[in-house]
PDB file of C-alpha atoms in Angstrom:
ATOM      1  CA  UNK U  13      -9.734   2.638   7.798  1.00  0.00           C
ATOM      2  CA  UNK U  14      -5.854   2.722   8.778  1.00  0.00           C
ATOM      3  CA  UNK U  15      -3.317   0.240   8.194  1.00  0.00           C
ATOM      4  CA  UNK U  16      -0.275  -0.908  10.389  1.00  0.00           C
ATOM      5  CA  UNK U  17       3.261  -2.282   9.277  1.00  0.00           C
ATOM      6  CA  UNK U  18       3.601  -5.801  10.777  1.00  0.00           C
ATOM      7  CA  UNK U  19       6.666  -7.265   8.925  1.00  0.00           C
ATOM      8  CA  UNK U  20       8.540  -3.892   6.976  1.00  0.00           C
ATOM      9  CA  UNK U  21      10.064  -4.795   3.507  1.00  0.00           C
ATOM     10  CA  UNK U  22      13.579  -5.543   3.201  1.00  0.00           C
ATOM     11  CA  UNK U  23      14.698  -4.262   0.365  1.00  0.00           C
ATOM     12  CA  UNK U  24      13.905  -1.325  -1.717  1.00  0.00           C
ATOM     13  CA  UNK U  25      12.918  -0.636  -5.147  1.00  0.00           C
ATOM     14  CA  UNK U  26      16.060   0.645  -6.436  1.00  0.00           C
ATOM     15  CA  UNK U  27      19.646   0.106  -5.087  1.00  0.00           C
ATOM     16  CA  UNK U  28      22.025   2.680  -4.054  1.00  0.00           C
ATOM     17  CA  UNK U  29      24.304   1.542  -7.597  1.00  0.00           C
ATOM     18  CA  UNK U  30      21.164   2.525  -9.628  1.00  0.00           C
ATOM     19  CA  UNK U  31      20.524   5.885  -7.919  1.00  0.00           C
ATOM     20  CA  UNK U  32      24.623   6.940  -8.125  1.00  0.00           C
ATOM     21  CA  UNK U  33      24.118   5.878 -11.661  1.00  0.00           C
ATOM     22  CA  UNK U  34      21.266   8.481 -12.355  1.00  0.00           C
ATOM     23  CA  UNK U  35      22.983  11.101 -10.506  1.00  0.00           C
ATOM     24  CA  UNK U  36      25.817  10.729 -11.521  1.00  0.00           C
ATOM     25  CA  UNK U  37      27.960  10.155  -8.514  1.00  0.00           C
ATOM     26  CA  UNK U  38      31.028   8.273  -8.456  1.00  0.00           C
ATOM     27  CA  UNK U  39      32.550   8.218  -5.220  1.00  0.00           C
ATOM     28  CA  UNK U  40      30.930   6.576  -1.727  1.00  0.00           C
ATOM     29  CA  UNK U  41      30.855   9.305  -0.024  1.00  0.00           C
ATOM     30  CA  UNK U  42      27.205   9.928  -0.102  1.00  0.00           C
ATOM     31  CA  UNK U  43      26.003   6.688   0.015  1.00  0.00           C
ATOM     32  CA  UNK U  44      24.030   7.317   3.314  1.00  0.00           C
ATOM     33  CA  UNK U  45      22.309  10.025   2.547  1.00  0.00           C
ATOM     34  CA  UNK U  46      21.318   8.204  -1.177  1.00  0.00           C
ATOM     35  CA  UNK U  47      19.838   5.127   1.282  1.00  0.00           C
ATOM     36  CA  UNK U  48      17.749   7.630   3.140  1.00  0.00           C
ATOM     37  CA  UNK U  49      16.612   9.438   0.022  1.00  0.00           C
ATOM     38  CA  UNK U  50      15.793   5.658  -2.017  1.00  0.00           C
ATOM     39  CA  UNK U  51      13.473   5.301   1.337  1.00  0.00           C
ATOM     40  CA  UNK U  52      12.056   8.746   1.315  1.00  0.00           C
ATOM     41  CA  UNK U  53      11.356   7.553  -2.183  1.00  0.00           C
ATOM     42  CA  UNK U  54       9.744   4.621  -1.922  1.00  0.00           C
ATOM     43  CA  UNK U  55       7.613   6.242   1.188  1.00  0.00           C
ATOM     44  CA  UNK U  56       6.142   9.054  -1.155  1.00  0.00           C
ATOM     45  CA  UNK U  57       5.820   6.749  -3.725  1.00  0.00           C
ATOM     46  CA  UNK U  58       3.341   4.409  -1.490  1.00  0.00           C
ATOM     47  CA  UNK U  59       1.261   7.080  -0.290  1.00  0.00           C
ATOM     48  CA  UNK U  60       1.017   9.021  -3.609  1.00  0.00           C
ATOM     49  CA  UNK U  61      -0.361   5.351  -5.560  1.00  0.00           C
ATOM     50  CA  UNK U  62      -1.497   3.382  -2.228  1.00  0.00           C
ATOM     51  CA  UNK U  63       0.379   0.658  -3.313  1.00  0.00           C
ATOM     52  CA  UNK U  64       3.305  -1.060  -1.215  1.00  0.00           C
ATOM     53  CA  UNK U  65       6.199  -1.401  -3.470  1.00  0.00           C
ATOM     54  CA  UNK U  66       7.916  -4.555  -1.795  1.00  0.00           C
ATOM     55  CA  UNK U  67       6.943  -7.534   0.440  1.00  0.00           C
ATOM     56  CA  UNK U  68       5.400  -6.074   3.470  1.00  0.00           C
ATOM     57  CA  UNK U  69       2.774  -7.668   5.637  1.00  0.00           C
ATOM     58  CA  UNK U  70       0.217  -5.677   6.916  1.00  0.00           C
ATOM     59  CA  UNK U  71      -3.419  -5.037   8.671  1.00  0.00           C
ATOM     60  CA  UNK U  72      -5.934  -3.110   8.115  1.00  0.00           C
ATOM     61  CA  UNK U  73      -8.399  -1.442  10.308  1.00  0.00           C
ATOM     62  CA  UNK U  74     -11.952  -0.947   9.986  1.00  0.00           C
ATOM     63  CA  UNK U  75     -14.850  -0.022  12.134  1.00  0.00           C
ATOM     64  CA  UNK U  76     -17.340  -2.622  11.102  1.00  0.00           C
ATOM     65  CA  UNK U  77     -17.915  -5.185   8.490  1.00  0.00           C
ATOM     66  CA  UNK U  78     -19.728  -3.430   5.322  1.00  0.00           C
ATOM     67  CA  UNK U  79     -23.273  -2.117   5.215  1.00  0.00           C
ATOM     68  CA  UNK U  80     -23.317  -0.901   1.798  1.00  0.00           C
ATOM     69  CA  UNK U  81     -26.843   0.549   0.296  1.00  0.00           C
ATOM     70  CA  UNK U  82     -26.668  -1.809  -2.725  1.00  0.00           C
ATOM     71  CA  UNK U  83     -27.478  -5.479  -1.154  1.00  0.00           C
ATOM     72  CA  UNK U  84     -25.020  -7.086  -3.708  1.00  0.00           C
ATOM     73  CA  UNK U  85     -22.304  -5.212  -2.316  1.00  0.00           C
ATOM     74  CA  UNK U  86     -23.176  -5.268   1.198  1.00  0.00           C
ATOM     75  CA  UNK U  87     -20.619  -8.207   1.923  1.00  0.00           C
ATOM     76  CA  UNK U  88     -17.948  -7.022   0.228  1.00  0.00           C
ATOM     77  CA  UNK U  89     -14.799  -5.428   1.930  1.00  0.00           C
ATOM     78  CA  UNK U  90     -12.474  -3.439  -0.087  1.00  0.00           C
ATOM     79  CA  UNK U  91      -8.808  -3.680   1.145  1.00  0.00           C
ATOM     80  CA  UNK U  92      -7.104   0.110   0.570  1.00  0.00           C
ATOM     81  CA  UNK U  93      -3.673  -1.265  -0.785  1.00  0.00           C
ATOM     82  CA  UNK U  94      -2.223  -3.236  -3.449  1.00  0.00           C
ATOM     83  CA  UNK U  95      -0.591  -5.677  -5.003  1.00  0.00           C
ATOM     84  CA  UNK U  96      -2.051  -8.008  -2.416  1.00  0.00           C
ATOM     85  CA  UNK U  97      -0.023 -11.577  -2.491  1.00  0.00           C
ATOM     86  CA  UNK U  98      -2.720 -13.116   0.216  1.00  0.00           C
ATOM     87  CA  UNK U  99      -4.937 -13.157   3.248  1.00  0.00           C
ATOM     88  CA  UNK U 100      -3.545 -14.015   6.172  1.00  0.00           C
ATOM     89  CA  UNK U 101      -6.482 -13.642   8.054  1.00  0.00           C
ATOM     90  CA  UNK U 102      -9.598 -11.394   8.686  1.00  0.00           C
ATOM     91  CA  UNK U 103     -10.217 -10.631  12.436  1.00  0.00           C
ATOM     92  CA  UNK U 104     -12.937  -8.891  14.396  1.00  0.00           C
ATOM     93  CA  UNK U 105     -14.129  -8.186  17.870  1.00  0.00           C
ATOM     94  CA  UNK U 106     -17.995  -9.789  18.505  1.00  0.00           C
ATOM     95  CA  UNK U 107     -20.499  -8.608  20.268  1.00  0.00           C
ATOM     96  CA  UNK U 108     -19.285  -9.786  23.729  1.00  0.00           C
ATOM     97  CA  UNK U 109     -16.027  -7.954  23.203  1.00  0.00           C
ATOM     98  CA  UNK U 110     -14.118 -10.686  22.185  1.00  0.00           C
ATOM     99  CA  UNK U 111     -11.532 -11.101  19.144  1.00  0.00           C
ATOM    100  CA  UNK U 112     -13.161 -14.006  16.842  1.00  0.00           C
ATOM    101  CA  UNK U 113     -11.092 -14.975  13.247  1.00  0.00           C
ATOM    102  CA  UNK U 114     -13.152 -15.613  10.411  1.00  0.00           C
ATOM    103  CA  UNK U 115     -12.832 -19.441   8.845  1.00  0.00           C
ATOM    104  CA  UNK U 116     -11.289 -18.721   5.364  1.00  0.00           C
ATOM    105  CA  UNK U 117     -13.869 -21.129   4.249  1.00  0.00           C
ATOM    106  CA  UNK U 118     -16.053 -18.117   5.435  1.00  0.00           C
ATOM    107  CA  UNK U 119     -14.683 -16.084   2.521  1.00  0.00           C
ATOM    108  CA  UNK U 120     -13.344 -15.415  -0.609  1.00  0.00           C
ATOM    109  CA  UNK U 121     -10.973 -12.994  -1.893  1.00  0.00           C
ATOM    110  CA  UNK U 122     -10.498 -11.027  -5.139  1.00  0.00           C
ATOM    111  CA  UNK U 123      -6.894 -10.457  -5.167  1.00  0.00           C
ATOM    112  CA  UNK U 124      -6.736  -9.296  -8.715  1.00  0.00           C
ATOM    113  CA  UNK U 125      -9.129  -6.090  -8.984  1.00  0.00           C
ATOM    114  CA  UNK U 126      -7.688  -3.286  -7.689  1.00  0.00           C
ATOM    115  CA  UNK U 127      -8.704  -2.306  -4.306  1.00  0.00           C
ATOM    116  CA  UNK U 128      -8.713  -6.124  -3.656  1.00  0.00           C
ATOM    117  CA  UNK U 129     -11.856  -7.350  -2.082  1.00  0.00           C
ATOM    118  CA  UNK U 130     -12.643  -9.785   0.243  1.00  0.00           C
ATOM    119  CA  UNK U 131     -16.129 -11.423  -0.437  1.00  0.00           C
ATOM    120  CA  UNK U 132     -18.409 -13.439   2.947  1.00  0.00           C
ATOM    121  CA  UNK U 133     -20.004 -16.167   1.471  1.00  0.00           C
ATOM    122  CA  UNK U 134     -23.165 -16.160   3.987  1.00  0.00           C
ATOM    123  CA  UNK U 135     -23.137 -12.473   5.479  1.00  0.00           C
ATOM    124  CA  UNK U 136     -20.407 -11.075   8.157  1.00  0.00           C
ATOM    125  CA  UNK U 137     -20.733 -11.239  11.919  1.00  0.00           C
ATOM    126  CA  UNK U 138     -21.922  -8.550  13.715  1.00  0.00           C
ATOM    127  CA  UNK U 139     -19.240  -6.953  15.961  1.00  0.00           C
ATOM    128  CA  UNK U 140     -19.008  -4.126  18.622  1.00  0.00           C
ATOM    129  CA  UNK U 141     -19.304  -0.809  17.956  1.00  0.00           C
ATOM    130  CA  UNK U 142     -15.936   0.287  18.421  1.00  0.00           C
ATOM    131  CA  UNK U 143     -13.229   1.813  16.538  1.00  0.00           C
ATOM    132  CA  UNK U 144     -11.388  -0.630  14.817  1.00  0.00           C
ATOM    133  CA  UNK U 145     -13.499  -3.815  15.464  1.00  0.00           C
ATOM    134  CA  UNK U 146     -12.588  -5.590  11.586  1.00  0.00           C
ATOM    135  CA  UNK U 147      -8.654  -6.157  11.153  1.00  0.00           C
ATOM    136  CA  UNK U 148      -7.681  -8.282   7.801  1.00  0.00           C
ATOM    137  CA  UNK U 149      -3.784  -8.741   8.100  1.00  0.00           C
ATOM    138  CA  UNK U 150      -2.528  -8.993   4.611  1.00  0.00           C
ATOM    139  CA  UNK U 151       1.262  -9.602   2.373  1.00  0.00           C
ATOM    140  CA  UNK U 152       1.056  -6.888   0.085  1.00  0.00           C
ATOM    141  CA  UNK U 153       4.001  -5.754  -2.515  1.00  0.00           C
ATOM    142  CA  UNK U 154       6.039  -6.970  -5.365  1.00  0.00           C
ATOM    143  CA  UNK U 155       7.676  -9.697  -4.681  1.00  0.00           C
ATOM    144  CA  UNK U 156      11.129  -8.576  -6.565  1.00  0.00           C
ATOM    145  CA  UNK U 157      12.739  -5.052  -7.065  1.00  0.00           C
ATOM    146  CA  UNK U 158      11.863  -6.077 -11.002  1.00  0.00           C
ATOM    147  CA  UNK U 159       8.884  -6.486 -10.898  1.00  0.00           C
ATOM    148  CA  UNK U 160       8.254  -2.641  -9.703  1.00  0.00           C
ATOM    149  CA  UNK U 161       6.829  -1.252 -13.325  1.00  0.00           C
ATOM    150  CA  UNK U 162       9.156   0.492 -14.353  1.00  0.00           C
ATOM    151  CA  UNK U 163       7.387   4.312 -14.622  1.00  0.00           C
ATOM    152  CA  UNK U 164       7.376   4.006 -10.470  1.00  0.00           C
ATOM    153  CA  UNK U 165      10.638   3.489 -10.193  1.00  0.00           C
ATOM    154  CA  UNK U 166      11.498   6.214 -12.734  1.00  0.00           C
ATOM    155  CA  UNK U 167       8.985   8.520 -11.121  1.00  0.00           C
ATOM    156  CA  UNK U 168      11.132   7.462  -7.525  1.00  0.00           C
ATOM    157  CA  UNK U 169      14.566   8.049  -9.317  1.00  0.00           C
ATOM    158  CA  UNK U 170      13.060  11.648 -10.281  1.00  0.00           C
ATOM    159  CA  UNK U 171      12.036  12.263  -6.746  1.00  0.00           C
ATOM    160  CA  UNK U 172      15.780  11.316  -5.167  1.00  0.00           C
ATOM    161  CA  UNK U 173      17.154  13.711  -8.216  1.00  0.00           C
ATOM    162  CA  UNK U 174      14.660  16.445  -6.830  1.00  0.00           C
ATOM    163  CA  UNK U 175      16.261  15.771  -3.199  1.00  0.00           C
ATOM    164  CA  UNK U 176      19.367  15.145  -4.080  1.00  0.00           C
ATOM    165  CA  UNK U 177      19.961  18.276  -6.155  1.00  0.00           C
ATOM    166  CA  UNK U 178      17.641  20.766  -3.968  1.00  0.00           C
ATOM    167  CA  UNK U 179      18.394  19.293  -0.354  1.00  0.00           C
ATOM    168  CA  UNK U 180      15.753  21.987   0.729  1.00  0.00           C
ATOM    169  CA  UNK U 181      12.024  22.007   0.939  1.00  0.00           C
ATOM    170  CA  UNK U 182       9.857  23.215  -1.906  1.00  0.00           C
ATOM    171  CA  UNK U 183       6.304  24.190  -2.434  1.00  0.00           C
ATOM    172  CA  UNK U 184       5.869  21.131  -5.029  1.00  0.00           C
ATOM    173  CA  UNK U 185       4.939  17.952  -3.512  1.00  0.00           C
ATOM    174  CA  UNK U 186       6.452  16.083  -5.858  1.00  0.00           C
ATOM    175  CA  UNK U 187       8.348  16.300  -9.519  1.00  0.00           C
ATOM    176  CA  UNK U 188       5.736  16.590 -11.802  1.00  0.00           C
ATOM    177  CA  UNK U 189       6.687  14.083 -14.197  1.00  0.00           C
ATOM    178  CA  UNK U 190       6.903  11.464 -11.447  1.00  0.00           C
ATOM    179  CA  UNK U 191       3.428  12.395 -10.459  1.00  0.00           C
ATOM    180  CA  UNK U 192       2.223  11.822 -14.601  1.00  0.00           C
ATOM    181  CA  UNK U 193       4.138   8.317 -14.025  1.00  0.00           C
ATOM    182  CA  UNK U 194       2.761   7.290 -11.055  1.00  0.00           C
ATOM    183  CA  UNK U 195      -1.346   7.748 -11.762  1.00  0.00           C
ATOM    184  CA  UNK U 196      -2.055   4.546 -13.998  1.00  0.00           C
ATOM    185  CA  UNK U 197      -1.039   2.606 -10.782  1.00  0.00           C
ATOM    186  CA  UNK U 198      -2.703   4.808  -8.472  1.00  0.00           C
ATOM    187  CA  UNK U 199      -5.246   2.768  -6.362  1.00  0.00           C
ATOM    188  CA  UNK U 200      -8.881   4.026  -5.947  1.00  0.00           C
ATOM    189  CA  UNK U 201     -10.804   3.479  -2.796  1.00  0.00           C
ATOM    190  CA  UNK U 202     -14.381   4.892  -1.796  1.00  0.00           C
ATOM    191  CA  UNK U 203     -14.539   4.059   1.545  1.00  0.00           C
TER     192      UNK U 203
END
């Protein structure tokens, strides 16, 4: 599975007064470079938890619908990110070759557990084997800056202190306190 950005956030996490504020910098003259670091941030932040911090809409690719061993679970599809706000809609190529949208009265969706799933109430379609035949386009994020828990957007001021200070590469991926903040949120996937 893969995902693609379709509508990018708009805002970030933290501002550029909150990050001067843990660094400690008073003048403007580095307020570029603190943007691009707050970004940076919030990018390594993502990938390390595989959650979006704020509003983004996205899809997700898979090759098929599910064909899990366990026949309870074999019409369930687990969606890699998180928070998910809603479904916009769940997508696939048929047979034939040709794009078909599943009915959401076709579906229902478990936007609480974390990976969200997305549950076929009589079985899914069968598509055409090809790479990326199943695309669910989703809104994903926290709706508000404040509603970020707070230990991510600690862990993310850590990381801009890291670049901020060093302003070189190091063999660390990241701080590791921010890594000991980040893993309760960390999402799981199997697939």
């Amino acid at each position: 599975m893969s995902i693609s950005v379709i509508t990018a956030a708009t805002s970030e996490p933290l501002t550029t007064a909150e990050v001067k504020n843990f660094l400690r910098v008073d003048s403007s003259d580095e307020d570029t470079l603190i943007g691009v670091l707050i970004t940076a941030a919030r990018t390594m932040a993502e990938q390390y938890t595989r959650r979006i911090l704020m509003t983004t809409t996205i899809e997700e690719f898979f090759d098929g619908f599910p064909d899990y061993r366990n026949p309870k679970d074999k019409d369930i599809l687990y969606l890699s990110r998180g928070p998910i706000q809603s479904i916009t809609s769940v997508k696939y190529v048929d047979s034939l070759g040709d794009e078909q949208t599943v009915a959401s009265e076709n579906y229902r969706t478990d936007l609480v557990s974390e990976p969200a799933r997305v549950l076929s109430e009589n079985g899914w379609s069968a598509t055409k084997d090809t790479v990326n035949a199943v695309v669910v386009r989703y809104v994903c994020g926290y709706s508000s800056s404040s509603d970020v828990p707070a230990p991510i957007r600690q862990a993310m001021l850590l990381m801009i202190g890291e670049m901020y200070e060093k302003r070189q590469d190091s063999i660390k991926q990241l701080p590791t306190a921010a890594e000991y903040l980040m893993n309760p949120y960390r999402v799981w996937t199997f697939a």
